[in-house]
CSV table of C-alpha atoms in Angstrom, one decimal:
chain,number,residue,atom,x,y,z
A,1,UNK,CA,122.5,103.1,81.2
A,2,UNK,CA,121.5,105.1,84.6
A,3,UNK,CA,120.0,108.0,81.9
A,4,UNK,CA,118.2,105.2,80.3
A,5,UNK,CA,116.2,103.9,83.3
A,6,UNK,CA,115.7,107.1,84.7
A,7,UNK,CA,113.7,108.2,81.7
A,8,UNK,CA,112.1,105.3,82.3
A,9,UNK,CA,110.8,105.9,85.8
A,10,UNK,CA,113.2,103.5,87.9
A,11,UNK,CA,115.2,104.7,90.6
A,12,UNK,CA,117.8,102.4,91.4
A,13,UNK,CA,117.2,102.4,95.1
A,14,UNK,CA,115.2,100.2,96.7
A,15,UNK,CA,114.7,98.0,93.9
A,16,UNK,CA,116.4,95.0,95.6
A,17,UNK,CA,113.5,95.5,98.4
A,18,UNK,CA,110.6,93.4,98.9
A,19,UNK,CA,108.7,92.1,96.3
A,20,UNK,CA,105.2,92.2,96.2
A,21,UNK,CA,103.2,89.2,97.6
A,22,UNK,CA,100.8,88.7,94.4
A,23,UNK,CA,100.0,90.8,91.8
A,24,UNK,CA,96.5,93.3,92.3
A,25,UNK,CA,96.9,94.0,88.2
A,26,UNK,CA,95.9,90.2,87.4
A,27,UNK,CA,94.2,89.3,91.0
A,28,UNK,CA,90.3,88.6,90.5
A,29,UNK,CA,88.6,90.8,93.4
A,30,UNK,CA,84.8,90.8,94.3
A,31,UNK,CA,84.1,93.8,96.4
A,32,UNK,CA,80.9,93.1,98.6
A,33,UNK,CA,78.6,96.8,99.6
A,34,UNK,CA,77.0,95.0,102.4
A,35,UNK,CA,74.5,98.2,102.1
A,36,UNK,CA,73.1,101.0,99.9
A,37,UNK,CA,73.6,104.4,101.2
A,38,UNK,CA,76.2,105.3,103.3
A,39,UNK,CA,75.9,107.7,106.3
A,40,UNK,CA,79.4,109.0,106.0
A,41,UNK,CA,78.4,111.0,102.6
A,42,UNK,CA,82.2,111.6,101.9
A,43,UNK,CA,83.1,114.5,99.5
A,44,UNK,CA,84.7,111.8,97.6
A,45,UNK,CA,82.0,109.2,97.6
A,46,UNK,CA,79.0,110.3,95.4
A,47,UNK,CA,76.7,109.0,97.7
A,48,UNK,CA,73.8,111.0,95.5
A,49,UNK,CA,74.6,109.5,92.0
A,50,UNK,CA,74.8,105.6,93.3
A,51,UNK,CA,71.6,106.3,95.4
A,52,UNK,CA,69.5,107.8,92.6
A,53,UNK,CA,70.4,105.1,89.7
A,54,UNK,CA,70.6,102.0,92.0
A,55,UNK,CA,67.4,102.1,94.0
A,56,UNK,CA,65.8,102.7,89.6
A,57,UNK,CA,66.8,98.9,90.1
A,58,UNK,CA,65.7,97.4,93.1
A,59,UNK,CA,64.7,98.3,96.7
A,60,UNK,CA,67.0,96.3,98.3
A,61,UNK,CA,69.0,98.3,100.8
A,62,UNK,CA,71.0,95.4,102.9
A,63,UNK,CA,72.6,92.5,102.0
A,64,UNK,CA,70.9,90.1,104.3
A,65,UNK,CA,73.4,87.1,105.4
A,66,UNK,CA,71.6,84.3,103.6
A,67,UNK,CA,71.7,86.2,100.0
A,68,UNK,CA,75.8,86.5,101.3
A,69,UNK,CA,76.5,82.9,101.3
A,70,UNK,CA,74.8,82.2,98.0
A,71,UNK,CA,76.8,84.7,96.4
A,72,UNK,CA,80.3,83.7,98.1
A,73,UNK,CA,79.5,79.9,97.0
A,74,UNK,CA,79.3,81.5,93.6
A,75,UNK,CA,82.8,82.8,93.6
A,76,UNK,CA,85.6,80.7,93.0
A,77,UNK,CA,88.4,80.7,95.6
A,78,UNK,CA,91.0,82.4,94.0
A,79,UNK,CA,88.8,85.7,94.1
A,80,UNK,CA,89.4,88.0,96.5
A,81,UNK,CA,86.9,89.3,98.7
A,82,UNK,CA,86.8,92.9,99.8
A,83,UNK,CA,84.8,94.5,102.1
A,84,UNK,CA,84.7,97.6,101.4
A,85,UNK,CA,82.3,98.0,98.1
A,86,UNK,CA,80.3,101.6,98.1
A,87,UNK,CA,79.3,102.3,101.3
A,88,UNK,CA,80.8,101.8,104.6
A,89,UNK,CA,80.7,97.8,105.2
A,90,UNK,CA,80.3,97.6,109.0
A,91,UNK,CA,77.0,99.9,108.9
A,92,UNK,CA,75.3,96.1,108.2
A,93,UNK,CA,75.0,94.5,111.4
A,94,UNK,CA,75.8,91.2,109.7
A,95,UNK,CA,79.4,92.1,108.3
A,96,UNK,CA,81.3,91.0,111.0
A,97,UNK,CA,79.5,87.6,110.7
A,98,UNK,CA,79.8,87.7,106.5
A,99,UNK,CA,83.8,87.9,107.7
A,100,UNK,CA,83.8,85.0,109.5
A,101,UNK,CA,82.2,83.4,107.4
A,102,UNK,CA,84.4,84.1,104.4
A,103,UNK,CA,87.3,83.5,106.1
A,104,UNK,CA,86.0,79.9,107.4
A,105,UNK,CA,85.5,79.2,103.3
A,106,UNK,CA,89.5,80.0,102.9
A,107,UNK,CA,88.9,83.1,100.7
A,108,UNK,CA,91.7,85.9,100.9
A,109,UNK,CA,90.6,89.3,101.8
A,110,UNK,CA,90.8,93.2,102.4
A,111,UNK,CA,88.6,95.3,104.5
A,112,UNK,CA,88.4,98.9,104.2
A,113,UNK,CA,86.3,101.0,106.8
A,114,UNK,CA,85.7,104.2,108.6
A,115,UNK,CA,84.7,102.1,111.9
A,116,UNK,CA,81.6,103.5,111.8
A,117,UNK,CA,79.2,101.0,112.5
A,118,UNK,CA,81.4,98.7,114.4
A,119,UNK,CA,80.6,97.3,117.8
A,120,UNK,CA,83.2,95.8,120.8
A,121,UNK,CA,81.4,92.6,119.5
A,122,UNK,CA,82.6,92.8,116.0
A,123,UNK,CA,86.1,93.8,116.9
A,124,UNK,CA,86.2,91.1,119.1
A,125,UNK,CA,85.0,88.2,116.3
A,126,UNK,CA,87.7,89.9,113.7
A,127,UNK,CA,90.0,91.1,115.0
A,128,UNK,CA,92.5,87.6,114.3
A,129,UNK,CA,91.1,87.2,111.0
A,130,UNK,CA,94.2,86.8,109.0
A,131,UNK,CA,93.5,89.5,106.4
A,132,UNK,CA,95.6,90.3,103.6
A,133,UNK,CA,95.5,94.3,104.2
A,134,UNK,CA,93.5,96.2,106.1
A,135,UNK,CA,92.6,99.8,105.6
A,136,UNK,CA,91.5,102.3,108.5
A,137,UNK,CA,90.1,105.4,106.7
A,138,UNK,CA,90.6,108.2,109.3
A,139,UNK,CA,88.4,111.8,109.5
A,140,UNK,CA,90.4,115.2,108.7
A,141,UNK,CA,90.1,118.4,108.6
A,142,UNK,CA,89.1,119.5,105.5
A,143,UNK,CA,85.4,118.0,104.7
A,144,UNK,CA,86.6,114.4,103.1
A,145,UNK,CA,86.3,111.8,105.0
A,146,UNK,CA,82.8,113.0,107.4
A,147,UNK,CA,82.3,110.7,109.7
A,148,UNK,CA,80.4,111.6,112.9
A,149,UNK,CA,84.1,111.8,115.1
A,150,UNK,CA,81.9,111.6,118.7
A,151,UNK,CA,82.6,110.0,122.3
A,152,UNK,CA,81.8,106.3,120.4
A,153,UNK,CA,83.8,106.6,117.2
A,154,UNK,CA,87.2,107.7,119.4
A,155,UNK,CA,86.2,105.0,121.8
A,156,UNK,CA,86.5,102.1,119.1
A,157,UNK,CA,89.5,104.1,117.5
A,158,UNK,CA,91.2,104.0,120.0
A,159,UNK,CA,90.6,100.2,120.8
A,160,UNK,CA,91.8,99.3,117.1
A,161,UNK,CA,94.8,101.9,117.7
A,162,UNK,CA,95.7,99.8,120.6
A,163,UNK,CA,95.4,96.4,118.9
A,164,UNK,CA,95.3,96.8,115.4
A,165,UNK,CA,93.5,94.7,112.8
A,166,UNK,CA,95.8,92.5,111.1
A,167,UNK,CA,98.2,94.1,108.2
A,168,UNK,CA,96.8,97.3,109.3
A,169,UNK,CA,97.3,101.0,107.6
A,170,UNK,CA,96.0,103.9,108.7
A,171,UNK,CA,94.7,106.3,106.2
A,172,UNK,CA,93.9,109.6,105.3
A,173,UNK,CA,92.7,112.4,103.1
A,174,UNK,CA,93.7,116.2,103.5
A,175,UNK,CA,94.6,117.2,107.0
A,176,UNK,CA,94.3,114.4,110.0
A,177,UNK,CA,91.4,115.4,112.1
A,178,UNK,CA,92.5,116.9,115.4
A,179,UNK,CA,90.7,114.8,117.8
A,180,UNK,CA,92.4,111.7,116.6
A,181,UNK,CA,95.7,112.9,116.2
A,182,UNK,CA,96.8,112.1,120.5
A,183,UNK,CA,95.5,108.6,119.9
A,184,UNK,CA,97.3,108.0,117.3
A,185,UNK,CA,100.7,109.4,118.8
A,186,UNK,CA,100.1,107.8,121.9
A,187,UNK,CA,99.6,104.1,119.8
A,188,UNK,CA,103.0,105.2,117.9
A,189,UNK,CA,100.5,105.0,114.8
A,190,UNK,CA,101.8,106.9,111.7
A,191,UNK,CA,99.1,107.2,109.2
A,192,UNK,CA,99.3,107.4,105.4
A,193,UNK,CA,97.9,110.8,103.3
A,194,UNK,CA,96.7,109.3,100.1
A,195,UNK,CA,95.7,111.2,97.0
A,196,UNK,CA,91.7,111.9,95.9
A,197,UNK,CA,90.4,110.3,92.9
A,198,UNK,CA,86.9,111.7,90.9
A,199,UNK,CA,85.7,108.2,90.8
A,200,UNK,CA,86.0,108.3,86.7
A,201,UNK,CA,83.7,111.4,86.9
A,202,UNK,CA,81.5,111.1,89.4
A,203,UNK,CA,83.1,113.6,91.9
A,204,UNK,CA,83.0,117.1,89.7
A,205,UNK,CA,85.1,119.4,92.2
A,206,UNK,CA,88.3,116.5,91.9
A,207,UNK,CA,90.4,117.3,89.1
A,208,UNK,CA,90.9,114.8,86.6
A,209,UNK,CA,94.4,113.2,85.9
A,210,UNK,CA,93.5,111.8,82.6
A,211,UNK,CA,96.2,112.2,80.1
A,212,UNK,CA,96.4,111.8,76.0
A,213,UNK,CA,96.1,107.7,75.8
A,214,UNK,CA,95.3,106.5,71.9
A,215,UNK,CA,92.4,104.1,71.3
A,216,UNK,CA,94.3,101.0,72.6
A,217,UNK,CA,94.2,101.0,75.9
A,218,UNK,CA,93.9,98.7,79.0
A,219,UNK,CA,92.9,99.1,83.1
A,220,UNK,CA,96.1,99.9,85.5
A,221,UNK,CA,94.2,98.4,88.2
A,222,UNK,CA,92.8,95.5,87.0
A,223,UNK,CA,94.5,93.4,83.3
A,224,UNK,CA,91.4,90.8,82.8
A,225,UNK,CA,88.8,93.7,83.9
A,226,UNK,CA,87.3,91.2,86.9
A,227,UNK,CA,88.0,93.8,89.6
A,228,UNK,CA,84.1,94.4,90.2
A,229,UNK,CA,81.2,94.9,92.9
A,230,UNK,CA,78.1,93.1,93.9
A,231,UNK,CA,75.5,95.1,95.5
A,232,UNK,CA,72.7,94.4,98.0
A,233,UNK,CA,70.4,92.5,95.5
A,234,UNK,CA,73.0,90.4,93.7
A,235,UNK,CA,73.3,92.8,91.3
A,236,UNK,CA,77.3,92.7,90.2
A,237,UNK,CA,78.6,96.2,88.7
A,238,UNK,CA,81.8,96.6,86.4
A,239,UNK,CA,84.3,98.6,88.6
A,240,UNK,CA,84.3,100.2,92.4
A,241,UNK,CA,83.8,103.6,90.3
A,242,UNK,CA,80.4,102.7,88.8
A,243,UNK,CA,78.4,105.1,90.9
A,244,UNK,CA,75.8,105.9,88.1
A,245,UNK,CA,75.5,101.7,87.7
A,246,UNK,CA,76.4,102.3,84.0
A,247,UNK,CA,77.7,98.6,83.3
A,248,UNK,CA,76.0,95.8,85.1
A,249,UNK,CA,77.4,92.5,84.3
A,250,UNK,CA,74.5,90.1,85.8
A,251,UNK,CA,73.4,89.5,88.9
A,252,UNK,CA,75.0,86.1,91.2
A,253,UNK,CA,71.8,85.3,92.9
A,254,UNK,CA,70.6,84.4,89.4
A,255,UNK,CA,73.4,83.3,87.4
A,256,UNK,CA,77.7,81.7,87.8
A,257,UNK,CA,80.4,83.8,88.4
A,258,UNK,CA,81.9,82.9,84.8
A,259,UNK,CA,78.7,84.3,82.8
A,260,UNK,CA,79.5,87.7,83.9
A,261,UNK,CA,82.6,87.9,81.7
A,262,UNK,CA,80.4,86.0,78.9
A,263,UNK,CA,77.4,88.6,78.3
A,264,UNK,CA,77.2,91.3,76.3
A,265,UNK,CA,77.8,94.1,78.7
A,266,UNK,CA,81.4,92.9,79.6
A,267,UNK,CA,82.2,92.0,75.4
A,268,UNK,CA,80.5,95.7,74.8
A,269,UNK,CA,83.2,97.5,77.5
A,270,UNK,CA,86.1,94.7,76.3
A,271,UNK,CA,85.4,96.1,72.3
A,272,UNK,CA,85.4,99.8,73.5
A,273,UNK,CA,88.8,99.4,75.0
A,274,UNK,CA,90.0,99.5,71.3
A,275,UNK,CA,89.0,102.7,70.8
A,276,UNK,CA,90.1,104.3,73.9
A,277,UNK,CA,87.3,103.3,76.2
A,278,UNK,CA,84.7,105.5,74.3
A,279,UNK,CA,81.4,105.0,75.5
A,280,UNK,CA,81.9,103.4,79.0
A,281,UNK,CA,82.5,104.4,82.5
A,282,UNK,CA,86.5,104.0,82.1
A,283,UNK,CA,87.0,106.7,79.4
A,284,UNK,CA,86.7,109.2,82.3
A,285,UNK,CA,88.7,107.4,84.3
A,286,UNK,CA,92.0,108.0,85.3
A,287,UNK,CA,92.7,104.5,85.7
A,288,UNK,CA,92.4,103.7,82.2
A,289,UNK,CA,95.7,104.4,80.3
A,290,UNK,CA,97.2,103.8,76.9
A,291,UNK,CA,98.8,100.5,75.8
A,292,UNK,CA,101.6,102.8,74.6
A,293,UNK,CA,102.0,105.5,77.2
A,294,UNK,CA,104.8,105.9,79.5
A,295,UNK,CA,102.2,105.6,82.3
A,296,UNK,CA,102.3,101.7,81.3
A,297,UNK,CA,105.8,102.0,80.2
A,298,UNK,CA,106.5,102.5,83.5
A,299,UNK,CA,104.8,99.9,85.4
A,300,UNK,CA,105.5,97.5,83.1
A,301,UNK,CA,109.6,98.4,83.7
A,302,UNK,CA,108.9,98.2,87.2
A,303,UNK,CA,106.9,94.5,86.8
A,304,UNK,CA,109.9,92.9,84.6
A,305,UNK,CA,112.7,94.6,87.1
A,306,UNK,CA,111.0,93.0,90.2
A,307,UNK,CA,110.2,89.4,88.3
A,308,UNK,CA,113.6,89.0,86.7
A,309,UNK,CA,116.2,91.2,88.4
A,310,UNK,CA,118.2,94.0,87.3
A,311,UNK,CA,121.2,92.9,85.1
A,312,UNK,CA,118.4,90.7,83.1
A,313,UNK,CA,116.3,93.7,83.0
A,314,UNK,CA,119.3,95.5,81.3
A,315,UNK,CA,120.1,93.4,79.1
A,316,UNK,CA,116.9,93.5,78.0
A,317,UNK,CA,116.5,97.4,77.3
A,318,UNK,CA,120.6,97.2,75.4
A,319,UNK,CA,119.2,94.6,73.2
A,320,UNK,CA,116.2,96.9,72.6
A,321,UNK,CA,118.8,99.8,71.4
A,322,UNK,CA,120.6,97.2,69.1
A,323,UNK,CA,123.7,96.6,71.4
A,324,UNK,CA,125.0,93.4,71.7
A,325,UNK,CA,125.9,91.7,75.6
A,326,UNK,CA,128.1,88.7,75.9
């Protein structure tokens, strides 16, 4: 039995830890870029690509806070709203405002940022906003994560070090930048180092992780293929990756939140996911894995152990083999 689960991926410690609040794999998300083109130009962030093939579009660079609310009254209210999108969100003066306002409307959400862009004032209107996780993207070393790390930026760092944002983690790529290191010892802050990703193909100098998948397969991040993005101009793209704006879905300034999943972008990209993703974005992606692989082998073991408990879970994989449990 213990050779059984460990070829599946399970390690029997820790599974009677916590279990996860809700599900991300069937969670609906709209990620908001308050703003197109980001002055942190992260190695990782193809700043270049989503410039070049979204301003094609439109000339709409900033979300202004009126074109905000119509979208957010668009979106039902089990969607989660992120702020994060493709661009630092607090380099639009209005995000801490959009924030409030989401969180008045009784929306769940996630903010990502570099601080960049942030004021005392905006810290000040957010900083008890209940949000379901925050991420603190931190400078290093090594040339990923370039923010401008000047008198200002430690300034506010050290402010959110102090009092963080609520459900707060601290992360980073590479080597943790030097001058932020004492503030985060002296805020007992221990900060996460998370793995690079080539944004399904965008970022050439990250190697890929894609594996052999089969032509049935499905998005680990995302089952019903509604994590997406809404840009500046209402535009709404497929997936956080979409950096070339490959697969726009409509636009909610124009049209419901429901008729995105109905055109014939979204039924083009669902079709192509039965022939191994050929033709879209997600066939260089490294989020898009086999029906059958032991990638989703895996985290489906890990879903039924958590929702059902062990000894059902075992029972389960015996009956698989054949053998019989009273």
């Amino acid at each position: 039995m213990r050779i059984w689960l460990k070829e599946l991926g399970i390690q029997l410690n820790g599974l009677w830890g916590k279990i996860e609040m809700e599900d991300d794999f069937k969670t609906p998300l709209m990620a908001f870029s308050t703003v197109i083109g980001c002055v942190n130009n992260c190695s990782y962030c193809p700043q270049k690509t989503l410039i070049h093939n979204y301003f094609k579009r439109t000339d709409v660079k900033k979300m202004s806070f009126g074109n905000f609310k119509i979208i957010l009254a668009k979106l039902p209210r089990n969607v989660r709203v992120d702020f994060s999108g493709m661009a630092e969100p607090f380099l639009n003066k209005d995000c801490a405002k959009m924030i409030e306002y989401t969180n008045d409307k009784g929306f769940q959400m996630i903010l990502c940022t570099t601080l960049i862009g942030m004021r005392n004032e905006d810290y000040e209107r957010i900083c008890d906003i209940p949000f379901g996780l925050t991420y603190i993207h931190l400078p290093d070393n090594d040339g990923n994560t370039n923010m401008k790390v000047d008198g200002d930026y430690l300034r506010i760092l050290d402010r959110v070090a102090k009092n963080p944002l609520k459900n707060c983690t601290f992360t980073y790529y590479g080597s943790l930048h030097k001058k932020i290191i004492p503030i985060l010892k002296k805020n007992n802050i221990t900060a996460l180092k998370f793995p690079l990703y080539n944004r399904a193909g965008n970022v050439s100098h990250i190697k890929s992780k894609i594996k052999s998948r089969g032509k049935l397969v499905l998005c680990k991040n995302s089952k019903y293929l509604n994590h997406n993005d809404v840009y500046p101009d209402g535009s709404v793209g497929f997936c956080n990756a979409d950096y070339g704006q490959r697969h726009t879905l409509g636009n909610l300034l124009t049209a419901s939140y429901t008729s995105l999943f109905k055109g014939e972008e979204f039924k083009r990209i669902r079709k192509a996911f039965k022939n191994g993703a050929k033709g879209t974005l997600c066939y260089d992606c490294d989020g898009c894995i086999g029906v059958y692989s032991k990638e989703n082998l895996i985290n489906n073991t890990k879903k039924i152990v958590r929702k059902t408990g062990l000894t059902k879970y075992i029972k389960r994989v015996m009956t698989s083999f054949g053998i019989k449990i009273k």
